[in-house]
PDB file of C-alpha atoms in Angstrom:
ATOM      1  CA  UNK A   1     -23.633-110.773 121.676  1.00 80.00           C
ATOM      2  CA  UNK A   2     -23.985-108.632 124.582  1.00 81.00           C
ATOM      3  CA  UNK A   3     -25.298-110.464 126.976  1.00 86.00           C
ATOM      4  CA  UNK A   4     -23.660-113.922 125.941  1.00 90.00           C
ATOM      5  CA  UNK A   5     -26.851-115.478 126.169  1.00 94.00           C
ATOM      6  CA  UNK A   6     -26.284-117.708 123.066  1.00 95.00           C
ATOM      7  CA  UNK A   7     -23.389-120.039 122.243  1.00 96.00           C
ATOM      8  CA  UNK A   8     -21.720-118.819 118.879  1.00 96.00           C
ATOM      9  CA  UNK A   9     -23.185-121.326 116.632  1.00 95.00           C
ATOM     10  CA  UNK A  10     -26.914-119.859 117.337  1.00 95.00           C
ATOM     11  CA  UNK A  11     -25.581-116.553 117.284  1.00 92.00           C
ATOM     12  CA  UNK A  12     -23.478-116.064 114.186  1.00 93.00           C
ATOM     13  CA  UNK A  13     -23.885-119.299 112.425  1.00 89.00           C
ATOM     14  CA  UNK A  14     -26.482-117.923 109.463  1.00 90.00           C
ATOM     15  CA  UNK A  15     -24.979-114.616 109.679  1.00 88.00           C
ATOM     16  CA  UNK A  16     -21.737-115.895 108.673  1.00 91.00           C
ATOM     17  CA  UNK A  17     -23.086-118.450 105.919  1.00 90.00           C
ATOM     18  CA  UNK A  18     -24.394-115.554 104.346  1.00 91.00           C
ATOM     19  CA  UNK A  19     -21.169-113.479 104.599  1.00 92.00           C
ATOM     20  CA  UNK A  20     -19.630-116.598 102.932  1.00 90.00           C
ATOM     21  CA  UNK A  21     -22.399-116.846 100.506  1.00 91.00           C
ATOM     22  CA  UNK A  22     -22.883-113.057  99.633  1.00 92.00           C
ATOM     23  CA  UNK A  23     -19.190-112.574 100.138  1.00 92.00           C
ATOM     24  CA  UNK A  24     -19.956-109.661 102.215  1.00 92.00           C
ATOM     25  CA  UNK A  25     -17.108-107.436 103.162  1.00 93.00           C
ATOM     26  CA  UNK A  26     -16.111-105.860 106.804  1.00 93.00           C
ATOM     27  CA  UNK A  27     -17.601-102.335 105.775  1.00 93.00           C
ATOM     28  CA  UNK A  28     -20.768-103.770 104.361  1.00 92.00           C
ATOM     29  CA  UNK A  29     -21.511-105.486 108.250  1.00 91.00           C
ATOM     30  CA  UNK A  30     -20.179-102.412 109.876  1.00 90.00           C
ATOM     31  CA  UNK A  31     -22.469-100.018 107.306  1.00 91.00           C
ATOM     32  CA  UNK A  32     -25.609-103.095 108.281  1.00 87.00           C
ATOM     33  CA  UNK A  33     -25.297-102.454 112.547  1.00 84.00           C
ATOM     34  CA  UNK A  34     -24.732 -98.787 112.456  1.00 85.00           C
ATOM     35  CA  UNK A  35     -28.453 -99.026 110.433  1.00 86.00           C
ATOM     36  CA  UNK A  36     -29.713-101.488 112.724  1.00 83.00           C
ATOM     37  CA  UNK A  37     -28.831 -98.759 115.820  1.00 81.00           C
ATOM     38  CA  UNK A  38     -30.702 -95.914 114.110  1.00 81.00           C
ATOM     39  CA  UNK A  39     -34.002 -98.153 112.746  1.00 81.00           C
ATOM     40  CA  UNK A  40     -34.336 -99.172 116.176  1.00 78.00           C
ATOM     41  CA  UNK A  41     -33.506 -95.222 117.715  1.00 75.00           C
ATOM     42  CA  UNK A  42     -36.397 -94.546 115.500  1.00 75.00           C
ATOM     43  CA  UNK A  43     -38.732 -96.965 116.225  1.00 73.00           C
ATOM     44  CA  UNK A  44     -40.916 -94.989 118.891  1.00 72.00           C
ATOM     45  CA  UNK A  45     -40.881 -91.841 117.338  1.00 68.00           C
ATOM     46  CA  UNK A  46     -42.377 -88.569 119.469  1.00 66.00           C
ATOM     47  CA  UNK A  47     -42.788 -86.178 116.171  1.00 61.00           C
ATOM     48  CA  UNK A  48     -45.645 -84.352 118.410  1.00 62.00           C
ATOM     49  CA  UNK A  49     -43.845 -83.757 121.622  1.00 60.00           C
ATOM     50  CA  UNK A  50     -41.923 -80.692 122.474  1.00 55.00           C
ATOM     51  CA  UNK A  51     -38.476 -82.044 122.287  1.00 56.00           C
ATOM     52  CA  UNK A  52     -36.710 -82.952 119.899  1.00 57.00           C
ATOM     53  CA  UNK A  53     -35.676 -87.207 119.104  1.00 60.00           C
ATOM     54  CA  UNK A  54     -36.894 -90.293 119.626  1.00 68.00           C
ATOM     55  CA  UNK A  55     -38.354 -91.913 123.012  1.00 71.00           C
ATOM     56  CA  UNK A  56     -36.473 -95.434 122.427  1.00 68.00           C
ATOM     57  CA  UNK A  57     -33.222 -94.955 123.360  1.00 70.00           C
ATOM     58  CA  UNK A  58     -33.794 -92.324 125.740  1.00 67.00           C
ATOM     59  CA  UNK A  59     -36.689 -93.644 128.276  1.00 69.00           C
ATOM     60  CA  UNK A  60     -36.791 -97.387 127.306  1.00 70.00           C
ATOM     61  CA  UNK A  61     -33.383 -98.500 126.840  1.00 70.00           C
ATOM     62  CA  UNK A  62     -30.871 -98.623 129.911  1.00 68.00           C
ATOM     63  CA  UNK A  63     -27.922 -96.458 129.419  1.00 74.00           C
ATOM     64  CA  UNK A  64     -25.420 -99.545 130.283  1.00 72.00           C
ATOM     65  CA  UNK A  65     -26.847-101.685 127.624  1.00 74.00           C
ATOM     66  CA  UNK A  66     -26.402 -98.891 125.206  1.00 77.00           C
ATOM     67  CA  UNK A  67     -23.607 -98.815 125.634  1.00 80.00           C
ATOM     68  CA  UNK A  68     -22.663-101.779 125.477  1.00 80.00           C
ATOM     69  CA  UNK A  69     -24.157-102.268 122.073  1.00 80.00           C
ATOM     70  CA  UNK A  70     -21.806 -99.338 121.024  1.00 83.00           C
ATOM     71  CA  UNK A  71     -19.039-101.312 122.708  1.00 83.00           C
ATOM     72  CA  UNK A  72     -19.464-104.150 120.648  1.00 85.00           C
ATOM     73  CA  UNK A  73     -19.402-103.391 116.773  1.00 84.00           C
ATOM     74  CA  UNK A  74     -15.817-103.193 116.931  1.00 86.00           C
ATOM     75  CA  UNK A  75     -16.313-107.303 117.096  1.00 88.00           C
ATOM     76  CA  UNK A  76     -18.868-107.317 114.509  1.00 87.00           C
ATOM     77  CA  UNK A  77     -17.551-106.296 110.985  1.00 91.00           C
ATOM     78  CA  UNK A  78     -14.506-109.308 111.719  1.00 92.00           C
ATOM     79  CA  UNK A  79     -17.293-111.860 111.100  1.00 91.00           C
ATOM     80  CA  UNK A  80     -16.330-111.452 107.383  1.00 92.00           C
ATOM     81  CA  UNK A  81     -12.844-113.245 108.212  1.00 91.00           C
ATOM     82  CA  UNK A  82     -13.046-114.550 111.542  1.00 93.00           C
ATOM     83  CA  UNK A  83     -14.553-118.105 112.577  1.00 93.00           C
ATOM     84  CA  UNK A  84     -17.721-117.241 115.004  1.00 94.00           C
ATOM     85  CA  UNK A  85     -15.840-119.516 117.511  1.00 96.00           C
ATOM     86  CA  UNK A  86     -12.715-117.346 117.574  1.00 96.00           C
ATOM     87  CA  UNK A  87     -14.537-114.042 117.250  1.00 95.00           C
ATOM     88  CA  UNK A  88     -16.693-114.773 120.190  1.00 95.00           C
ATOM     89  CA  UNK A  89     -14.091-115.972 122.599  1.00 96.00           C
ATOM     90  CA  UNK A  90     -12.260-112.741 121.840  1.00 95.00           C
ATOM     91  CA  UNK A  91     -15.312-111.359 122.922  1.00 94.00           C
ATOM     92  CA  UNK A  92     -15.488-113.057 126.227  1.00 96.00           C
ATOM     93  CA  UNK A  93     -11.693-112.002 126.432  1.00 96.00           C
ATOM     94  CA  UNK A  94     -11.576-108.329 125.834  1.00 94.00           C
ATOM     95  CA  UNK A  95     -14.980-107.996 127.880  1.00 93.00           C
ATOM     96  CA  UNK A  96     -13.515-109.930 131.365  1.00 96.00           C
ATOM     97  CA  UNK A  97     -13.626-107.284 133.714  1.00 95.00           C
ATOM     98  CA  UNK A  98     -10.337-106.555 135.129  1.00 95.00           C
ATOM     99  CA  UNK A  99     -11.628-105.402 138.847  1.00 96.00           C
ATOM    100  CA  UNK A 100     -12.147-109.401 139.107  1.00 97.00           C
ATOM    101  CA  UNK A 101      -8.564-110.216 138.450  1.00 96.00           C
ATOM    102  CA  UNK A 102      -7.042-112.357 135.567  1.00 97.00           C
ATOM    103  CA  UNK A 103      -8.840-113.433 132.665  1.00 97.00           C
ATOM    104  CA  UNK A 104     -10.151-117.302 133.899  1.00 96.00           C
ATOM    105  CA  UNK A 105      -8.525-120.283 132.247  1.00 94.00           C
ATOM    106  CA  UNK A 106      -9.416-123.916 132.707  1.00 93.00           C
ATOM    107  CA  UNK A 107     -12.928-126.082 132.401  1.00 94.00           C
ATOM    108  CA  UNK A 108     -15.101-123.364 133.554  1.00 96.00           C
ATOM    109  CA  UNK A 109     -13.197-120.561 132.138  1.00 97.00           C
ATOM    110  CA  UNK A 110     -16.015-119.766 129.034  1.00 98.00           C
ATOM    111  CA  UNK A 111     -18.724-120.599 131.331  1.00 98.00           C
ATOM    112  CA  UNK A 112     -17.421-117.416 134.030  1.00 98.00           C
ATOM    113  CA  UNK A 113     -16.936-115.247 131.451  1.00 98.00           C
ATOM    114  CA  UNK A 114     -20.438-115.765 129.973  1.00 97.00           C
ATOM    115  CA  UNK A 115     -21.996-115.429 133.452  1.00 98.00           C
ATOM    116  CA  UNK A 116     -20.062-112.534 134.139  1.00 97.00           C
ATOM    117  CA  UNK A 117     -21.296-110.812 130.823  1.00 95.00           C
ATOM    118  CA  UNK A 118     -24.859-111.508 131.576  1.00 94.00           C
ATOM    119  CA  UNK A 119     -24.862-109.860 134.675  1.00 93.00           C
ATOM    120  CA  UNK A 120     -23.743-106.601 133.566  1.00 86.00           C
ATOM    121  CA  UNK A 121     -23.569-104.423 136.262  1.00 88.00           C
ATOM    122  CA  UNK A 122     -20.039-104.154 138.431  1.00 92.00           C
ATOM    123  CA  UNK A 123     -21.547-105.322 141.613  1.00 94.00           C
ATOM    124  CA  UNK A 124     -23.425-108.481 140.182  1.00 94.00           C
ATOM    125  CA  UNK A 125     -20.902-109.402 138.453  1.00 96.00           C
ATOM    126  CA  UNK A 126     -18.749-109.311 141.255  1.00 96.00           C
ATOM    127  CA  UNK A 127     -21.088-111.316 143.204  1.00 96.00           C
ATOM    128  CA  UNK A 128     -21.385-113.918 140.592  1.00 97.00           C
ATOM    129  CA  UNK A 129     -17.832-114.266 140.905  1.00 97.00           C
ATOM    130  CA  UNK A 130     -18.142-114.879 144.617  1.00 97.00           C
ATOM    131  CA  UNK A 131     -21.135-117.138 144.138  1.00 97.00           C
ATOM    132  CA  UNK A 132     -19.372-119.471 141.240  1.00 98.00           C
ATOM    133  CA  UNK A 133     -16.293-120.014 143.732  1.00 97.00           C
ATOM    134  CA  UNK A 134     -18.363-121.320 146.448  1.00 97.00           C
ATOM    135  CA  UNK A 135     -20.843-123.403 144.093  1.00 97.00           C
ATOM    136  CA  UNK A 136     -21.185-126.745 144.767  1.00 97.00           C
ATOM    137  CA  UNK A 137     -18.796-129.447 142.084  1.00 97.00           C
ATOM    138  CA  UNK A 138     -21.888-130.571 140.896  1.00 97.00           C
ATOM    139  CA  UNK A 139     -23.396-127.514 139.171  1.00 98.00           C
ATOM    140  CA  UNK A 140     -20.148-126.266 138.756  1.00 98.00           C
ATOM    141  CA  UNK A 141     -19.172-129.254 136.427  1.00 97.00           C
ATOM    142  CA  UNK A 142     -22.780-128.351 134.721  1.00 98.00           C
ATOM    143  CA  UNK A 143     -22.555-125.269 133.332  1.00 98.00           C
ATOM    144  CA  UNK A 144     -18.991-125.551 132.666  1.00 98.00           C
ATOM    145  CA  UNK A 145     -19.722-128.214 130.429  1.00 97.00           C
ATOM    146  CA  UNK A 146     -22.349-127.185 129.117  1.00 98.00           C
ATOM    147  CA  UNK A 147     -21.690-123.331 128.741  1.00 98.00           C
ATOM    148  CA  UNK A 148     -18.540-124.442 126.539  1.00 98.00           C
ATOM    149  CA  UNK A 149     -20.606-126.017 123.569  1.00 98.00           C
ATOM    150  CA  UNK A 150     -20.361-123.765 120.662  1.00 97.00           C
ATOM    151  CA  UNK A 151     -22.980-125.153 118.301  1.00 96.00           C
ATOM    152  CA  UNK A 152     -20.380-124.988 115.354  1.00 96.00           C
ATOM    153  CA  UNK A 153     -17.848-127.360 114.397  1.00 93.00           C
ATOM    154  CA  UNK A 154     -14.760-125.240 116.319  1.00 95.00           C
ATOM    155  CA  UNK A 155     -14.223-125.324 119.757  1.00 96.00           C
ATOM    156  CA  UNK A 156     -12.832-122.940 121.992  1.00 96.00           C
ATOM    157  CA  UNK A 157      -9.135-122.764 122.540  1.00 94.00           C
ATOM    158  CA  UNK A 158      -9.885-122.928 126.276  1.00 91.00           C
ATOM    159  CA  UNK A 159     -12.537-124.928 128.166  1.00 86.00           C
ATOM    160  CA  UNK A 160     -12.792-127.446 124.765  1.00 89.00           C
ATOM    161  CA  UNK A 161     -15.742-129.210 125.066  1.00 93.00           C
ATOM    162  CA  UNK A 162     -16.812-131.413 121.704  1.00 93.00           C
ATOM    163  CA  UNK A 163     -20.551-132.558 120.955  1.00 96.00           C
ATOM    164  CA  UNK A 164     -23.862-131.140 120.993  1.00 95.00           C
ATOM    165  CA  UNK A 165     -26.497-129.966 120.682  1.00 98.00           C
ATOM    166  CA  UNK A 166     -25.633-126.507 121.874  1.00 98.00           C
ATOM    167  CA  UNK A 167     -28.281-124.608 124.593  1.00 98.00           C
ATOM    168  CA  UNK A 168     -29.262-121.282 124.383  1.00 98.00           C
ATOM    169  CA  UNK A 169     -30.925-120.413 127.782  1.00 98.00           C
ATOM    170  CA  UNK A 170     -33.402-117.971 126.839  1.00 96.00           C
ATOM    171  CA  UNK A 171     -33.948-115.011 129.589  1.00 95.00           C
ATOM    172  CA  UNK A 172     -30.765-116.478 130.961  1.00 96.00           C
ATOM    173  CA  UNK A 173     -29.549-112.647 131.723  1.00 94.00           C
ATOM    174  CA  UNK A 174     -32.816-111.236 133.078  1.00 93.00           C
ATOM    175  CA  UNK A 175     -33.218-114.546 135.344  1.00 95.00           C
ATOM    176  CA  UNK A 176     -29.693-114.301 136.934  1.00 95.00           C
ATOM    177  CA  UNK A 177     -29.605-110.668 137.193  1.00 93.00           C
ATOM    178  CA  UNK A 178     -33.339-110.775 139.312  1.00 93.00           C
ATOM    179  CA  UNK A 179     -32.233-113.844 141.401  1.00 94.00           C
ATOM    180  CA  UNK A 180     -28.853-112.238 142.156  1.00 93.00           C
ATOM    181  CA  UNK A 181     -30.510-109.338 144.194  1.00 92.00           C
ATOM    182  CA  UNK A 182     -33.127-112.023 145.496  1.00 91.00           C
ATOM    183  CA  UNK A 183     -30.987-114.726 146.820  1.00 93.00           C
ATOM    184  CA  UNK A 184     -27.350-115.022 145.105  1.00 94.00           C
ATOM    185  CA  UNK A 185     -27.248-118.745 146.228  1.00 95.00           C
ATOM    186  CA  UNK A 186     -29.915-120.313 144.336  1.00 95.00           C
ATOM    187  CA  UNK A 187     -29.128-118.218 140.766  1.00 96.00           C
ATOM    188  CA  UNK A 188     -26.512-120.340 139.723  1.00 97.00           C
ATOM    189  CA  UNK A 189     -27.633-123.939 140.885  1.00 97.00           C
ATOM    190  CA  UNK A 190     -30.983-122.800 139.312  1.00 96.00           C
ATOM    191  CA  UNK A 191     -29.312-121.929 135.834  1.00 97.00           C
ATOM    192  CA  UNK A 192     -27.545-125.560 136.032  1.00 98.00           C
ATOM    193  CA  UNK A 193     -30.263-127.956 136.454  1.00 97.00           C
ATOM    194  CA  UNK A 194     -32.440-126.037 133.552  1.00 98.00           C
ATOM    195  CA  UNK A 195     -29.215-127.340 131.703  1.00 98.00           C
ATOM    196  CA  UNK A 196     -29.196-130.557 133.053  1.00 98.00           C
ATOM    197  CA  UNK A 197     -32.675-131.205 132.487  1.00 97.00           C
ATOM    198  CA  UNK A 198     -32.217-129.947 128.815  1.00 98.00           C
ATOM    199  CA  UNK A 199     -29.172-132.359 128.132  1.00 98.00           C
ATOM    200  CA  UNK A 200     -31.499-135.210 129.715  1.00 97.00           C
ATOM    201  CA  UNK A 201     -33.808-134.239 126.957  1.00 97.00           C
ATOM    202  CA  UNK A 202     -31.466-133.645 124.586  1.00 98.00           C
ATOM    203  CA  UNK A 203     -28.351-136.451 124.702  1.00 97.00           C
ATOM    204  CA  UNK A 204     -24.725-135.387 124.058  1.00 97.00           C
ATOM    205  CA  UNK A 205     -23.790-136.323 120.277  1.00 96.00           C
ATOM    206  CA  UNK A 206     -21.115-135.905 118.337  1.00 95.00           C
ATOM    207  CA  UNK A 207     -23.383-135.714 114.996  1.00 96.00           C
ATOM    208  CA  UNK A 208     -25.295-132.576 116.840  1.00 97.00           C
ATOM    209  CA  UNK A 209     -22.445-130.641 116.973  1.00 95.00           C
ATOM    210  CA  UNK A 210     -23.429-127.957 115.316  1.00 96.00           C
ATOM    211  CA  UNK A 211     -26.666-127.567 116.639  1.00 97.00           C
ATOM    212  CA  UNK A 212     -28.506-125.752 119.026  1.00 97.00           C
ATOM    213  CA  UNK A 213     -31.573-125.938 120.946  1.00 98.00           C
ATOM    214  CA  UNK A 214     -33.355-123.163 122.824  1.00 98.00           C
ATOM    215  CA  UNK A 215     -34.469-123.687 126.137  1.00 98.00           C
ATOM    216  CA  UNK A 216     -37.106-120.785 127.590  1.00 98.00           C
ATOM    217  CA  UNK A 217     -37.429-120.231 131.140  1.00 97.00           C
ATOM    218  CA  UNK A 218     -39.180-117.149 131.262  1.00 94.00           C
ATOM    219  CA  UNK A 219     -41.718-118.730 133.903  1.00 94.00           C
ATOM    220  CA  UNK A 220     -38.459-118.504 135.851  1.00 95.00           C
ATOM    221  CA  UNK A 221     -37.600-115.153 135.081  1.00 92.00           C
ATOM    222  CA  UNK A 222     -41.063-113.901 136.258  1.00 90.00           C
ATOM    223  CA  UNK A 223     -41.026-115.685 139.478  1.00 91.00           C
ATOM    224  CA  UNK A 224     -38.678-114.776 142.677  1.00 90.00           C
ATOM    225  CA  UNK A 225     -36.741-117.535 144.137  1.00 89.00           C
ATOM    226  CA  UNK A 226     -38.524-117.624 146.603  1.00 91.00           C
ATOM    227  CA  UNK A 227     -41.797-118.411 144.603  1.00 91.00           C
ATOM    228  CA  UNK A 228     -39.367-120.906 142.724  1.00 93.00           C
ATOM    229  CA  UNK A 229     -38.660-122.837 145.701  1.00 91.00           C
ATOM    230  CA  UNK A 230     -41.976-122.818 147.375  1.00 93.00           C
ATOM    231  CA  UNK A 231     -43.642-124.344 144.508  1.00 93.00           C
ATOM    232  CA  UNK A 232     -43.468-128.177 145.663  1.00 90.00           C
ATOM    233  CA  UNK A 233     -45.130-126.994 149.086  1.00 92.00           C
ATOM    234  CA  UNK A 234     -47.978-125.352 147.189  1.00 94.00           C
ATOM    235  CA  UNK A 235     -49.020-128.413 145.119  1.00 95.00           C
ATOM    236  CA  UNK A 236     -46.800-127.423 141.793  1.00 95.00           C
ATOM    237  CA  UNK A 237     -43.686-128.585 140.319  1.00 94.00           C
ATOM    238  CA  UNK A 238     -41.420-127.409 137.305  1.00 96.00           C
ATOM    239  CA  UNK A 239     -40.427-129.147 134.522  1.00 96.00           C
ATOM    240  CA  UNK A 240     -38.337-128.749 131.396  1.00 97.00           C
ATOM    241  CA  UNK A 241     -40.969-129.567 128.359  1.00 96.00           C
ATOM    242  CA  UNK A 242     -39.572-130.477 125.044  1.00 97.00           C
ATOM    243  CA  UNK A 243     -42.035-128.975 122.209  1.00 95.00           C
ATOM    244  CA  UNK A 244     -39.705-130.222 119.362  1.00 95.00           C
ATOM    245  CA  UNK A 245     -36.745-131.084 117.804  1.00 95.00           C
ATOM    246  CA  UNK A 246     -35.027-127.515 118.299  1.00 96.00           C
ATOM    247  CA  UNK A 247     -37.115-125.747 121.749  1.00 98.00           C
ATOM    248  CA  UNK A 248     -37.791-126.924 125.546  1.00 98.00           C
ATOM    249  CA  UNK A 249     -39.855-125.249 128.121  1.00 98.00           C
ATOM    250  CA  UNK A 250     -39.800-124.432 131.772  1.00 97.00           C
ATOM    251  CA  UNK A 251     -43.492-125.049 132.857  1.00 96.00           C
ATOM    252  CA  UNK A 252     -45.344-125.422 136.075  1.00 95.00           C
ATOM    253  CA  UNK A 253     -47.686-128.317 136.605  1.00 95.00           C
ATOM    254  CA  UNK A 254     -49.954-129.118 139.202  1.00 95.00           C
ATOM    255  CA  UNK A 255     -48.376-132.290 141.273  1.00 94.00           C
ATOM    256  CA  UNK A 256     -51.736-134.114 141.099  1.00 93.00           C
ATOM    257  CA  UNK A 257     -51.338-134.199 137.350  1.00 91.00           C
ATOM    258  CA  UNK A 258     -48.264-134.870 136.777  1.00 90.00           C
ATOM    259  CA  UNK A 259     -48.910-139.002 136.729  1.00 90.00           C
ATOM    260  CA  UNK A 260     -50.923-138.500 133.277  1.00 91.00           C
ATOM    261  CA  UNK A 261     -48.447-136.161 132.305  1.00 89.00           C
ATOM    262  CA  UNK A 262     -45.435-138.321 132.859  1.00 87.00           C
ATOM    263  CA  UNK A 263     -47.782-141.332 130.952  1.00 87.00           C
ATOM    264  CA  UNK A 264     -48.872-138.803 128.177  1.00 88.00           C
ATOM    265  CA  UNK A 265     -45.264-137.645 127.586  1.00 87.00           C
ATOM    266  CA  UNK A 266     -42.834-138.808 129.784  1.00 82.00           C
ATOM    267  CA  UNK A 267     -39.759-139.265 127.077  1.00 88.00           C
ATOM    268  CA  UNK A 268     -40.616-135.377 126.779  1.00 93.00           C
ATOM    269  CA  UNK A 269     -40.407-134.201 130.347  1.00 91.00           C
ATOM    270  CA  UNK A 270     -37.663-133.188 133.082  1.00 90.00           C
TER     271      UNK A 270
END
């Protein structure tokens, strides 16, 4: 939920069948996070060292995404009467940073606020900002699109977009946040064709509307845009590889093979 990596479908959708199912009540979710926080606070333990606590939280978690964690489980225990749709632009809502003006309306209005979230720090996100005005109609249209499937049967009140399947972008955060610093430019037209190679994969339908499919780029995430881009001159290029019905992956393939590739499994590659 933090990081509004995945559309609200992916990311409540079981959660909330079980509420339904179990009929689970507000305090019983909030009773189930506050848990969650202290199983993970204790899950590198440092009973032998002269201080007192628990290493997790205090050397391997950043103070910011603490935080917002905390921030969030007012959101949470609502799941027991609010639609994951609702709940989650709410979410996007209440989190919209006010040092970047007005809460966004219009087609890419869910899409911002998403890429906003996932780039968590005040000066990234203010350079995303920047970065999305300038972006080119193309990748623009893209992620707006795109970033406004839910994977449920609601849509959002703003930026409605019907259809699906749904994409969760997996290491979407960590990839934008890294090519940000790097070179702001290519982060965002980046993002969008990993989209638009997964809805080539995947075709828009109105029966997959409340699905999802989760595409991984963490070949991306470990590579600088620069490394990105220089791929093609080095005898490589990247592809989006579907693996099955729900999961595509970014790879990089030698150019020389990519012929047998294409032959091998060419419905399955973009």
């Amino acid at each position: 939920l933090v990081q509004a990596e995945a559309p609200p479908g992916a990311l409540f959708g079981n959660f909330r069948q079980l509420i339904e199912a179990e009929g689970i009540s507000s305090a019983d979710i909030a009773f189930y996070f506050l848990h969650w926080v202290t199983d993970l606070a204790g899950a590198i333990p440092a009973p032998l060292h002269g201080y007192k606590g628990c290493e997790k939280f205090v050397l391997k978690f950043p103070q910011s995404v603490l935080a917002s964690f905390i921030r969030s489980f007012p959101f949470l225990p609502k799941l027991a009467d609010t639609p994951p749709v609702e709940l989650f632009e709410s979410f996007l809502v209440e989190w919209w940073p006010t040092v970047l003006g007005p809460v966004p309306h219009g087609p890419g209005a869910i899409a911002l606020m998403r890429l906003v979230i996932q780039a968590q720090n005040a000066e990234d996100q203010a350079m995303l900002q920047a970065q999305w005005r300038v972006l080119p109609e193309e990748h623009k249209s893209t992620l707006s699109r795109e970033m406004a499937l839910t994977g449920a049967a609601d849509t959002y009140s703003i930026s409605a977009q019907s259809g699906g399947p749904a994409f969760l972008v997996y290491y979407s955060p960590a990839f934008l946040r890294a090519c940000l610093q790097e070179r702001p430019n290519a982060a965002l037209p980046i993002l969008s064709e990993v989209y638009a190679a997964g809805r080539d994969l995947f075709p828009l339908s109105a029966k997959a509307s409340c699905m999802s499919v989760t595409l991984f780029i963490d070949k991306l995430k470990s590579c600088t845009a620069d490394r990105i881009a220089a791929a093609h001159a080095e005898g490589y290029c990247w592809l989006l590889v579907k693996h099955n019905s729900h999961e595509a992956v970014v790879e990089q393939h030698p150019l020389d093979a990519l012929p047998q590739l294409l032959l091998e499994r060419g419905s399955e590659c973009r």
